[in-house]
Amino acid sequence: CGDGLSGFVAQKESVSLLVLRDPAEPCQPGYHEKDVVPVFGRSGRKNFTAEGYMSLVEAFRPDVYVPLFDGDTDGGSSKKREQRSQERTETFVEQCLEVHRKSEKLKGASVLGPIVGGYNKKLREKSVQFVERLKDDFAGYFIAGLHSNGSSANEVKEAPLLDIVSSVCQQLPSEKPRFMFGAFTPQLVLELVVRGVDIFDTSYPYLKTQQNRALNFSFDTSDSNGAARKNELDLTDACWAEDFTGFVDGCQCLACTKHTKAYTHHLYNTREM
C-alpha cells in the first residue's frame, strides 16, 4: 500500500506502532537459531533476519517501531540465555539502524531502543548503556524480556519485576518515553507507572474479553466493600442465569445501566456475543 499500514487500515489520523510479536499471544520458547528471531503465526514459524524485518518495516511504514531484538527471557531463564538475549539484541539493533539511516521510506519514523537482559541487573545495565551510546537514533525505549507474552504477564512475580524496572528506569533519561507491553493487571500497571514506565498496550482487557470476563475496579479508598469486591466476573458462570441486576450494584455507567448479568450470560452461552 502506498500509504503504508495506516493508510491500508484507514487510520491515517492515528499513530501506528510496530513490534515483532503480539503481546497478547504467548511466545514459544527455544528456536534460538543464529541471526534470526522466530515468529509463530497461523501458517507456522517464520524466521526473521534483521534485513527481512526491515523490509517489512519499510512496507508498513509505521510512525514508531521497535527494531528486531531477542526478548525471549522470563523469570525462569538461565544466565546464559539472558546473556545471549542481550548480545544478540545489540547485533540486531545495529543492523536495523544501518538500514533505517539509509531508508527514504522511514525518514519520518521514530525508533524505540529495546532494553533486554532478563532479570539480570548487570545485563540490563549493559543494554541501557548500548542504547544510550546510540541515543540520537532513539525517540524512546522499549523494556522487554520480563515475561513470555500472553497470560504470563498476568502471572509474573511482582517484586523482582518491579525491582528490575525501577533499576532500568533510573538509568534512562526522563525526557524520552518508556514503553512496556504485556497483560499486566491494572494494579501492577500503576506500580510500573510509579517506577517510571509511561506507555502500555491493551492486551490485558483483550485477554479478559477472550475469557468472557467483566472487569470491575474500585479505587475509592472510602469504599468499605472495596476489599471484598471481586475484580472480575465470569459471565459464563451459571450462577448469573437468573440474576437480572447490573454488573456492579449502584453503578450508573452504560454497561451497568443497559445490561444485566443474566442477559449477558445468555448472549455468551448462545454465542451471540
Short mmCIF file of N, CA and C in Angstrom, two decimals, residues 1-179:
data_model
loop_
_atom_site.label_atom_id
_atom_site.label_comp_id
_atom_site.label_asym_id
_atom_site.label_seq_id
_atom_site.Cartn_x
_atom_site.Cartn_y
_atom_site.Cartn_z
N CYS A 1 0.85 -1.19 0.00
CA CYS A 1 0.00 0.00 0.00
C CYS A 1 0.88 1.24 0.00
N GLY A 2 0.57 2.20 -0.84
CA GLY A 2 1.40 3.38 -0.96
C GLY A 2 1.43 4.22 0.30
N ASP A 3 0.40 4.13 1.14
CA ASP A 3 0.33 4.91 2.37
C ASP A 3 0.79 4.13 3.59
N GLY A 4 1.35 2.94 3.37
CA GLY A 4 1.79 2.13 4.49
C GLY A 4 0.62 1.51 5.25
N LEU A 5 0.92 1.00 6.44
CA LEU A 5 -0.09 0.29 7.23
C LEU A 5 -1.25 1.19 7.64
N SER A 6 -0.96 2.43 8.05
CA SER A 6 -2.02 3.34 8.50
C SER A 6 -3.03 3.61 7.38
N GLY A 7 -2.54 3.79 6.16
CA GLY A 7 -3.43 4.01 5.04
C GLY A 7 -4.22 2.76 4.69
N PHE A 8 -3.58 1.60 4.81
CA PHE A 8 -4.22 0.34 4.46
C PHE A 8 -5.42 0.05 5.36
N VAL A 9 -5.30 0.41 6.65
CA VAL A 9 -6.40 0.15 7.59
C VAL A 9 -7.25 1.40 7.83
N ALA A 10 -7.07 2.41 6.97
CA ALA A 10 -7.85 3.65 7.04
C ALA A 10 -7.76 4.33 8.40
N GLN A 11 -6.53 4.40 8.92
CA GLN A 11 -6.30 5.06 10.21
C GLN A 11 -5.15 6.06 10.11
N LYS A 12 -5.20 6.89 9.08
CA LYS A 12 -4.11 7.83 8.85
C LYS A 12 -3.97 8.85 9.98
N GLU A 13 -5.05 9.12 10.68
CA GLU A 13 -5.01 10.11 11.75
C GLU A 13 -4.48 9.53 13.06
N SER A 14 -4.31 8.20 13.10
CA SER A 14 -3.83 7.53 14.31
C SER A 14 -2.35 7.23 14.20
N VAL A 15 -1.69 7.15 15.34
CA VAL A 15 -0.27 6.80 15.38
C VAL A 15 -0.14 5.28 15.30
N SER A 16 0.68 4.80 14.38
CA SER A 16 0.90 3.35 14.24
C SER A 16 2.23 2.97 14.88
N LEU A 17 2.22 1.84 15.59
CA LEU A 17 3.42 1.34 16.26
C LEU A 17 3.62 -0.12 15.89
N LEU A 18 4.81 -0.47 15.47
CA LEU A 18 5.10 -1.83 15.03
C LEU A 18 6.08 -2.52 15.97
N VAL A 19 5.67 -3.69 16.49
CA VAL A 19 6.57 -4.57 17.23
C VAL A 19 6.51 -5.94 16.57
N LEU A 20 7.54 -6.74 16.80
CA LEU A 20 7.63 -8.02 16.09
C LEU A 20 6.55 -9.00 16.53
N ARG A 21 6.24 -9.02 17.83
CA ARG A 21 5.31 -10.01 18.36
C ARG A 21 4.12 -9.36 19.05
N ASP A 22 2.98 -10.01 18.96
CA ASP A 22 1.76 -9.55 19.62
C ASP A 22 1.88 -9.87 21.11
N PRO A 23 1.84 -8.86 22.00
CA PRO A 23 1.98 -9.14 23.43
C PRO A 23 0.85 -9.97 24.02
N ALA A 24 -0.26 -10.10 23.30
CA ALA A 24 -1.37 -10.91 23.79
C ALA A 24 -1.22 -12.39 23.44
N GLU A 25 -0.27 -12.71 22.57
CA GLU A 25 -0.06 -14.09 22.15
C GLU A 25 1.18 -14.68 22.83
N PRO A 26 1.06 -15.83 23.52
CA PRO A 26 2.22 -16.40 24.20
C PRO A 26 3.33 -16.79 23.23
N CYS A 27 4.56 -16.54 23.64
CA CYS A 27 5.73 -16.90 22.82
C CYS A 27 6.08 -18.36 23.03
N GLN A 28 6.55 -19.01 21.99
CA GLN A 28 7.05 -20.36 22.12
C GLN A 28 8.54 -20.29 22.42
N PRO A 29 8.99 -20.84 23.56
CA PRO A 29 10.41 -20.74 23.92
C PRO A 29 11.29 -21.58 23.02
N GLY A 30 12.58 -21.26 23.03
CA GLY A 30 13.53 -22.01 22.21
C GLY A 30 13.67 -21.45 20.82
N TYR A 31 14.09 -22.29 19.88
CA TYR A 31 14.25 -21.90 18.47
C TYR A 31 15.23 -20.74 18.32
N HIS A 32 16.32 -20.77 19.09
CA HIS A 32 17.28 -19.67 19.04
C HIS A 32 18.33 -19.95 17.97
N GLU A 33 17.93 -19.81 16.73
CA GLU A 33 18.85 -20.04 15.63
C GLU A 33 19.68 -18.78 15.36
N LYS A 34 20.85 -18.99 14.82
CA LYS A 34 21.78 -17.88 14.58
C LYS A 34 21.19 -16.87 13.59
N ASP A 35 21.31 -15.61 13.95
CA ASP A 35 20.98 -14.48 13.06
C ASP A 35 19.49 -14.32 12.76
N VAL A 36 18.61 -15.04 13.46
CA VAL A 36 17.18 -14.90 13.19
C VAL A 36 16.39 -14.87 14.51
N VAL A 37 15.19 -14.29 14.43
CA VAL A 37 14.24 -14.33 15.54
C VAL A 37 12.95 -14.95 15.01
N PRO A 38 12.43 -16.00 15.65
CA PRO A 38 11.23 -16.66 15.13
C PRO A 38 9.94 -15.97 15.55
N VAL A 39 8.96 -16.01 14.65
CA VAL A 39 7.60 -15.55 14.95
C VAL A 39 6.66 -16.66 14.51
N PHE A 40 5.68 -16.99 15.37
CA PHE A 40 4.74 -18.06 15.06
C PHE A 40 3.37 -17.46 14.74
N GLY A 41 2.85 -17.82 13.59
CA GLY A 41 1.54 -17.35 13.17
C GLY A 41 0.66 -18.50 12.74
N ARG A 42 -0.41 -18.20 12.07
CA ARG A 42 -1.35 -19.23 11.64
C ARG A 42 -0.73 -20.21 10.65
N SER A 43 0.24 -19.73 9.91
CA SER A 43 0.87 -20.60 8.90
C SER A 43 2.15 -21.24 9.41
N GLY A 44 2.40 -21.15 10.71
CA GLY A 44 3.59 -21.78 11.27
C GLY A 44 4.67 -20.77 11.63
N ARG A 45 5.91 -21.26 11.67
CA ARG A 45 7.02 -20.42 12.09
C ARG A 45 7.62 -19.65 10.92
N LYS A 46 7.92 -18.38 11.20
CA LYS A 46 8.61 -17.54 10.23
C LYS A 46 9.84 -16.95 10.92
N ASN A 47 11.02 -17.20 10.35
CA ASN A 47 12.25 -16.67 10.91
C ASN A 47 12.59 -15.33 10.25
N PHE A 48 12.87 -14.33 11.08
CA PHE A 48 13.20 -13.00 10.58
C PHE A 48 14.66 -12.68 10.83
N THR A 49 15.37 -12.34 9.76
CA THR A 49 16.68 -11.72 9.90
C THR A 49 16.45 -10.22 10.05
N ALA A 50 17.49 -9.49 10.41
CA ALA A 50 17.35 -8.04 10.52
C ALA A 50 16.97 -7.44 9.17
N GLU A 51 17.58 -7.95 8.11
CA GLU A 51 17.28 -7.43 6.77
C GLU A 51 15.83 -7.71 6.38
N GLY A 52 15.36 -8.93 6.64
CA GLY A 52 13.98 -9.27 6.32
C GLY A 52 12.98 -8.47 7.14
N TYR A 53 13.30 -8.26 8.40
CA TYR A 53 12.42 -7.48 9.26
C TYR A 53 12.32 -6.04 8.79
N MET A 54 13.45 -5.46 8.41
CA MET A 54 13.44 -4.07 7.96
C MET A 54 12.71 -3.90 6.63
N SER A 55 12.70 -4.94 5.81
CA SER A 55 11.90 -4.90 4.58
C SER A 55 10.42 -4.80 4.93
N LEU A 56 10.04 -5.52 5.98
CA LEU A 56 8.66 -5.46 6.46
C LEU A 56 8.35 -4.07 7.01
N VAL A 57 9.27 -3.51 7.78
CA VAL A 57 9.07 -2.18 8.35
C VAL A 57 8.91 -1.14 7.24
N GLU A 58 9.73 -1.24 6.21
CA GLU A 58 9.63 -0.29 5.10
C GLU A 58 8.30 -0.42 4.36
N ALA A 59 7.79 -1.63 4.28
CA ALA A 59 6.49 -1.83 3.62
C ALA A 59 5.34 -1.27 4.47
N PHE A 60 5.43 -1.45 5.78
CA PHE A 60 4.37 -0.98 6.69
C PHE A 60 4.46 0.52 6.95
N ARG A 61 5.67 1.04 6.94
CA ARG A 61 5.90 2.46 7.22
C ARG A 61 5.18 2.96 8.48
N PRO A 62 5.47 2.37 9.63
CA PRO A 62 4.82 2.80 10.87
C PRO A 62 5.36 4.15 11.33
N ASP A 63 4.62 4.81 12.19
CA ASP A 63 5.11 6.05 12.78
C ASP A 63 6.22 5.77 13.79
N VAL A 64 6.06 4.65 14.50
CA VAL A 64 7.02 4.24 15.53
C VAL A 64 7.24 2.74 15.39
N TYR A 65 8.47 2.28 15.60
CA TYR A 65 8.70 0.84 15.58
C TYR A 65 9.86 0.46 16.49
N VAL A 66 9.87 -0.82 16.86
CA VAL A 66 10.96 -1.38 17.65
C VAL A 66 11.81 -2.23 16.72
N PRO A 67 13.13 -2.04 16.69
CA PRO A 67 13.98 -2.86 15.83
C PRO A 67 13.88 -4.33 16.23
N LEU A 68 14.39 -5.19 15.39
CA LEU A 68 14.45 -6.61 15.72
C LEU A 68 15.29 -6.80 16.98
N PHE A 69 14.80 -7.62 17.92
CA PHE A 69 15.56 -7.87 19.14
C PHE A 69 15.22 -9.25 19.68
N ASP A 70 16.04 -9.75 20.58
CA ASP A 70 15.84 -11.05 21.21
C ASP A 70 15.36 -10.81 22.63
N GLY A 71 14.06 -10.93 22.85
CA GLY A 71 13.49 -10.73 24.18
C GLY A 71 12.94 -12.00 24.78
N ASP A 72 13.47 -13.14 24.33
CA ASP A 72 12.97 -14.44 24.77
C ASP A 72 13.55 -14.82 26.13
N THR A 73 13.17 -14.08 27.16
CA THR A 73 13.58 -14.36 28.53
C THR A 73 12.40 -14.11 29.46
N ASP A 74 12.42 -14.78 30.60
CA ASP A 74 11.43 -14.54 31.64
C ASP A 74 12.06 -14.88 32.99
N GLY A 75 11.25 -15.03 34.02
CA GLY A 75 11.78 -15.28 35.35
C GLY A 75 12.51 -16.60 35.50
N GLY A 76 12.31 -17.53 34.57
CA GLY A 76 12.96 -18.83 34.66
C GLY A 76 14.14 -19.01 33.72
N SER A 77 14.56 -17.96 33.05
CA SER A 77 15.65 -18.08 32.07
C SER A 77 17.01 -18.22 32.74
N SER A 78 17.90 -18.95 32.09
CA SER A 78 19.25 -19.14 32.61
C SER A 78 20.10 -17.90 32.36
N LYS A 79 21.21 -17.79 33.07
CA LYS A 79 22.13 -16.67 32.87
C LYS A 79 22.65 -16.66 31.43
N LYS A 80 22.90 -17.85 30.88
CA LYS A 80 23.40 -17.93 29.51
C LYS A 80 22.36 -17.40 28.52
N ARG A 81 21.10 -17.75 28.70
CA ARG A 81 20.04 -17.27 27.80
C ARG A 81 19.88 -15.76 27.91
N GLU A 82 19.97 -15.24 29.14
CA GLU A 82 19.87 -13.79 29.33
C GLU A 82 21.01 -13.06 28.63
N GLN A 83 22.20 -13.64 28.73
CA GLN A 83 23.36 -13.01 28.10
C GLN A 83 23.26 -13.05 26.58
N ARG A 84 22.79 -14.18 26.05
CA ARG A 84 22.63 -14.29 24.61
C ARG A 84 21.57 -13.30 24.12
N SER A 85 20.53 -13.12 24.91
CA SER A 85 19.49 -12.15 24.57
C SER A 85 20.08 -10.76 24.41
N GLN A 86 20.90 -10.37 25.36
CA GLN A 86 21.50 -9.04 25.33
C GLN A 86 22.47 -8.89 24.16
N GLU A 87 23.30 -9.89 23.93
CA GLU A 87 24.30 -9.82 22.86
C GLU A 87 23.64 -9.83 21.48
N ARG A 88 22.68 -10.72 21.29
CA ARG A 88 22.00 -10.81 20.00
C ARG A 88 21.22 -9.54 19.70
N THR A 89 20.61 -8.97 20.73
CA THR A 89 19.84 -7.73 20.53
C THR A 89 20.74 -6.61 20.03
N GLU A 90 21.93 -6.47 20.58
CA GLU A 90 22.85 -5.43 20.12
C GLU A 90 23.15 -5.60 18.63
N THR A 91 23.40 -6.84 18.22
CA THR A 91 23.71 -7.11 16.81
C THR A 91 22.52 -6.78 15.92
N PHE A 92 21.33 -7.25 16.31
CA PHE A 92 20.13 -6.99 15.51
C PHE A 92 19.84 -5.49 15.39
N VAL A 93 19.94 -4.78 16.50
CA VAL A 93 19.62 -3.35 16.50
C VAL A 93 20.59 -2.58 15.62
N GLU A 94 21.87 -2.89 15.69
CA GLU A 94 22.86 -2.21 14.85
C GLU A 94 22.57 -2.44 13.37
N GLN A 95 22.18 -3.68 13.03
CA GLN A 95 21.86 -4.00 11.63
C GLN A 95 20.60 -3.25 11.18
N CYS A 96 19.61 -3.17 12.06
CA CYS A 96 18.37 -2.46 11.71
C CYS A 96 18.61 -0.96 11.55
N LEU A 97 19.41 -0.38 12.43
CA LEU A 97 19.69 1.05 12.36
C LEU A 97 20.47 1.41 11.10
N GLU A 98 21.32 0.50 10.67
CA GLU A 98 22.07 0.74 9.43
C GLU A 98 21.12 0.90 8.25
N VAL A 99 20.09 0.07 8.21
CA VAL A 99 19.08 0.17 7.15
C VAL A 99 18.24 1.43 7.35
N HIS A 100 17.85 1.70 8.59
CA HIS A 100 16.98 2.84 8.89
C HIS A 100 17.62 4.16 8.45
N ARG A 101 18.90 4.31 8.72
CA ARG A 101 19.58 5.58 8.41
C ARG A 101 19.63 5.86 6.92
N LYS A 102 19.61 4.81 6.12
CA LYS A 102 19.71 4.97 4.67
C LYS A 102 18.34 4.99 3.98
N SER A 103 17.31 4.64 4.72
CA SER A 103 15.99 4.45 4.11
C SER A 103 15.26 5.77 3.88
N GLU A 104 14.79 5.97 2.65
CA GLU A 104 13.97 7.13 2.33
C GLU A 104 12.55 6.95 2.88
N LYS A 105 12.09 5.71 2.89
CA LYS A 105 10.72 5.42 3.32
C LYS A 105 10.53 5.62 4.83
N LEU A 106 11.61 5.54 5.60
CA LEU A 106 11.49 5.60 7.05
C LEU A 106 12.02 6.91 7.63
N LYS A 107 12.14 7.92 6.79
CA LYS A 107 12.68 9.20 7.26
C LYS A 107 11.87 9.82 8.39
N GLY A 108 10.57 9.63 8.37
CA GLY A 108 9.72 10.23 9.41
C GLY A 108 9.40 9.30 10.55
N ALA A 109 9.95 8.08 10.53
CA ALA A 109 9.62 7.09 11.56
C ALA A 109 10.52 7.24 12.79
N SER A 110 9.94 7.03 13.96
CA SER A 110 10.70 7.05 15.22
C SER A 110 11.02 5.63 15.64
N VAL A 111 12.18 5.45 16.26
CA VAL A 111 12.64 4.13 16.67
C VAL A 111 12.73 4.07 18.20
N LEU A 112 12.29 2.94 18.76
CA LEU A 112 12.40 2.71 20.20
C LEU A 112 13.56 1.75 20.48
N GLY A 113 14.39 2.10 21.42
CA GLY A 113 15.53 1.25 21.78
C GLY A 113 15.12 0.15 22.74
N PRO A 114 15.26 -1.14 22.35
CA PRO A 114 14.87 -2.24 23.24
C PRO A 114 15.86 -2.44 24.38
N ILE A 115 15.34 -2.58 25.60
CA ILE A 115 16.15 -2.84 26.78
C ILE A 115 15.88 -4.28 27.20
N VAL A 116 16.90 -5.15 27.13
CA VAL A 116 16.74 -6.57 27.42
C VAL A 116 17.76 -7.00 28.48
N GLY A 117 17.80 -8.33 28.73
CA GLY A 117 18.74 -8.86 29.72
C GLY A 117 18.07 -9.67 30.81
N GLY A 118 16.79 -10.00 30.61
CA GLY A 118 16.08 -10.82 31.59
C GLY A 118 16.01 -10.15 32.95
N TYR A 119 16.23 -10.95 34.00
CA TYR A 119 16.18 -10.44 35.37
C TYR A 119 17.58 -10.23 35.93
N ASN A 120 18.54 -10.00 35.04
CA ASN A 120 19.93 -9.78 35.43
C ASN A 120 20.23 -8.28 35.37
N LYS A 121 20.48 -7.67 36.51
CA LYS A 121 20.67 -6.21 36.56
C LYS A 121 21.92 -5.77 35.79
N LYS A 122 22.97 -6.56 35.83
CA LYS A 122 24.20 -6.18 35.12
C LYS A 122 23.98 -6.18 33.62
N LEU A 123 23.26 -7.18 33.13
CA LEU A 123 22.97 -7.24 31.69
C LEU A 123 22.00 -6.14 31.29
N ARG A 124 21.07 -5.82 32.15
CA ARG A 124 20.16 -4.70 31.87
C ARG A 124 20.94 -3.39 31.79
N GLU A 125 21.91 -3.24 32.67
CA GLU A 125 22.75 -2.03 32.65
C GLU A 125 23.53 -1.95 31.34
N LYS A 126 24.05 -3.09 30.88
CA LYS A 126 24.75 -3.12 29.59
C LYS A 126 23.82 -2.73 28.46
N SER A 127 22.59 -3.22 28.53
CA SER A 127 21.61 -2.92 27.48
C SER A 127 21.28 -1.43 27.47
N VAL A 128 21.15 -0.82 28.64
CA VAL A 128 20.89 0.62 28.73
C VAL A 128 22.07 1.39 28.17
N GLN A 129 23.28 0.98 28.52
CA GLN A 129 24.48 1.67 28.03
C GLN A 129 24.57 1.59 26.51
N PHE A 130 24.16 0.46 25.95
CA PHE A 130 24.19 0.29 24.50
C PHE A 130 23.24 1.27 23.81
N VAL A 131 22.00 1.33 24.28
CA VAL A 131 21.04 2.24 23.62
C VAL A 131 21.41 3.70 23.87
N GLU A 132 22.05 3.99 24.98
CA GLU A 132 22.45 5.37 25.25
C GLU A 132 23.61 5.81 24.37
N ARG A 133 24.44 4.85 23.97
CA ARG A 133 25.52 5.19 23.02
C ARG A 133 24.94 5.59 21.67
N LEU A 134 23.74 5.09 21.40
CA LEU A 134 23.06 5.38 20.13
C LEU A 134 21.84 6.27 20.36
N LYS A 135 21.87 7.08 21.40
CA LYS A 135 20.68 7.82 21.83
C LYS A 135 20.10 8.73 20.75
N ASP A 136 20.93 9.21 19.84
CA ASP A 136 20.42 10.09 18.79
C ASP A 136 19.51 9.35 17.82
N ASP A 137 19.60 8.01 17.81
CA ASP A 137 18.76 7.21 16.91
C ASP A 137 17.40 6.86 17.52
N PHE A 138 17.26 7.04 18.83
CA PHE A 138 16.06 6.56 19.51
C PHE A 138 15.19 7.70 20.03
N ALA A 139 13.88 7.54 19.82
CA ALA A 139 12.91 8.51 20.33
C ALA A 139 12.35 8.09 21.68
N GLY A 140 12.62 6.85 22.09
CA GLY A 140 12.12 6.32 23.35
C GLY A 140 12.71 4.95 23.59
N TYR A 141 12.17 4.25 24.59
CA TYR A 141 12.74 2.97 25.00
C TYR A 141 11.64 1.92 25.17
N PHE A 142 12.01 0.67 24.91
CA PHE A 142 11.06 -0.43 24.98
C PHE A 142 11.63 -1.48 25.93
N ILE A 143 11.06 -1.56 27.14
CA ILE A 143 11.55 -2.51 28.15
C ILE A 143 10.90 -3.87 27.89
N ALA A 144 11.72 -4.88 27.61
CA ALA A 144 11.19 -6.19 27.18
C ALA A 144 11.93 -7.32 27.89
N GLY A 145 11.46 -8.56 27.63
CA GLY A 145 12.16 -9.73 28.13
C GLY A 145 11.91 -10.07 29.59
N LEU A 146 10.75 -9.68 30.13
CA LEU A 146 10.44 -9.98 31.53
C LEU A 146 9.31 -11.00 31.67
N HIS A 147 8.71 -11.39 30.56
CA HIS A 147 7.66 -12.41 30.55
C HIS A 147 7.58 -12.97 29.13
N SER A 148 6.74 -13.98 28.94
CA SER A 148 6.65 -14.65 27.64
C SER A 148 5.37 -14.30 26.89
N ASN A 149 4.86 -13.08 27.12
CA ASN A 149 3.64 -12.60 26.47
C ASN A 149 2.41 -13.42 26.88
N GLY A 150 1.27 -13.09 26.32
CA GLY A 150 0.05 -13.78 26.70
C GLY A 150 -0.26 -13.60 28.18
N SER A 151 -0.88 -14.60 28.77
CA SER A 151 -1.28 -14.52 30.17
C SER A 151 -0.11 -14.59 31.14
N SER A 152 1.10 -14.91 30.65
CA SER A 152 2.26 -15.00 31.54
C SER A 152 2.55 -13.66 32.22
N ALA A 153 2.24 -12.55 31.54
CA ALA A 153 2.47 -11.23 32.13
C ALA A 153 1.52 -10.98 33.30
N ASN A 154 0.39 -11.68 33.29
CA ASN A 154 -0.60 -11.54 34.36
C ASN A 154 -0.22 -12.37 35.58
N GLU A 155 0.83 -13.20 35.41
CA GLU A 155 1.21 -14.15 36.46
C GLU A 155 2.63 -13.94 36.96
N VAL A 156 3.29 -12.86 36.54
CA VAL A 156 4.68 -12.64 36.94
C VAL A 156 4.78 -12.35 38.43
N LYS A 157 5.93 -12.65 39.00
CA LYS A 157 6.20 -12.27 40.39
C LYS A 157 6.51 -10.78 40.40
N GLU A 158 5.69 -10.04 41.11
CA GLU A 158 5.75 -8.58 41.02
C GLU A 158 7.04 -7.99 41.60
N ALA A 159 7.50 -8.49 42.74
CA ALA A 159 8.66 -7.89 43.41
C ALA A 159 9.91 -7.86 42.53
N PRO A 160 10.34 -9.01 41.96
CA PRO A 160 11.53 -8.96 41.10
C PRO A 160 11.32 -8.14 39.83
N LEU A 161 10.11 -8.18 39.27
CA LEU A 161 9.84 -7.39 38.06
C LEU A 161 9.95 -5.90 38.36
N LEU A 162 9.34 -5.46 39.45
CA LEU A 162 9.38 -4.04 39.80
C LEU A 162 10.80 -3.60 40.14
N ASP A 163 11.57 -4.49 40.73
CA ASP A 163 12.96 -4.17 41.07
C ASP A 163 13.78 -3.91 39.80
N ILE A 164 13.62 -4.78 38.80
CA ILE A 164 14.34 -4.61 37.53
C ILE A 164 13.89 -3.35 36.82
N VAL A 165 12.59 -3.14 36.73
CA VAL A 165 12.06 -1.98 36.01
C VAL A 165 12.50 -0.69 36.68
N SER A 166 12.46 -0.66 37.99
CA SER A 166 12.90 0.53 38.73
C SER A 166 14.36 0.84 38.45
N SER A 167 15.19 -0.21 38.44
CA SER A 167 16.62 -0.05 38.17
C SER A 167 16.86 0.48 36.76
N VAL A 168 16.14 -0.08 35.79
CA VAL A 168 16.30 0.34 34.39
C VAL A 168 15.86 1.79 34.21
N CYS A 169 14.69 2.14 34.74
CA CYS A 169 14.15 3.49 34.53
C CYS A 169 15.02 4.56 35.18
N GLN A 170 15.67 4.23 36.28
CA GLN A 170 16.56 5.19 36.93
C GLN A 170 17.77 5.53 36.06
N GLN A 171 18.12 4.61 35.15
CA GLN A 171 19.28 4.83 34.28
C GLN A 171 18.92 5.50 32.96
N LEU A 172 17.63 5.60 32.67
CA LEU A 172 17.20 6.17 31.40
C LEU A 172 16.85 7.65 31.55
N PRO A 173 17.10 8.45 30.53
CA PRO A 173 16.74 9.88 30.59
C PRO A 173 15.23 10.04 30.67
N SER A 174 14.79 10.98 31.48
CA SER A 174 13.35 11.15 31.73
C SER A 174 12.62 11.84 30.58
N GLU A 175 13.36 12.48 29.67
CA GLU A 175 12.68 13.24 28.61
C GLU A 175 12.17 12.37 27.46
N LYS A 176 12.54 11.08 27.46
CA LYS A 176 12.05 10.18 26.41
C LYS A 176 11.12 9.14 27.02
N PRO A 177 10.04 8.78 26.32
CA PRO A 177 9.05 7.84 26.88
C PRO A 177 9.59 6.42 26.99
N ARG A 178 9.11 5.73 28.03
CA ARG A 178 9.46 4.32 28.25
C ARG A 178 8.21 3.46 28.00
N PHE A 179 8.31 2.53 27.09
CA PHE A 179 7.21 1.63 26.75
C PHE A 179 7.44 0.28 27.43
#
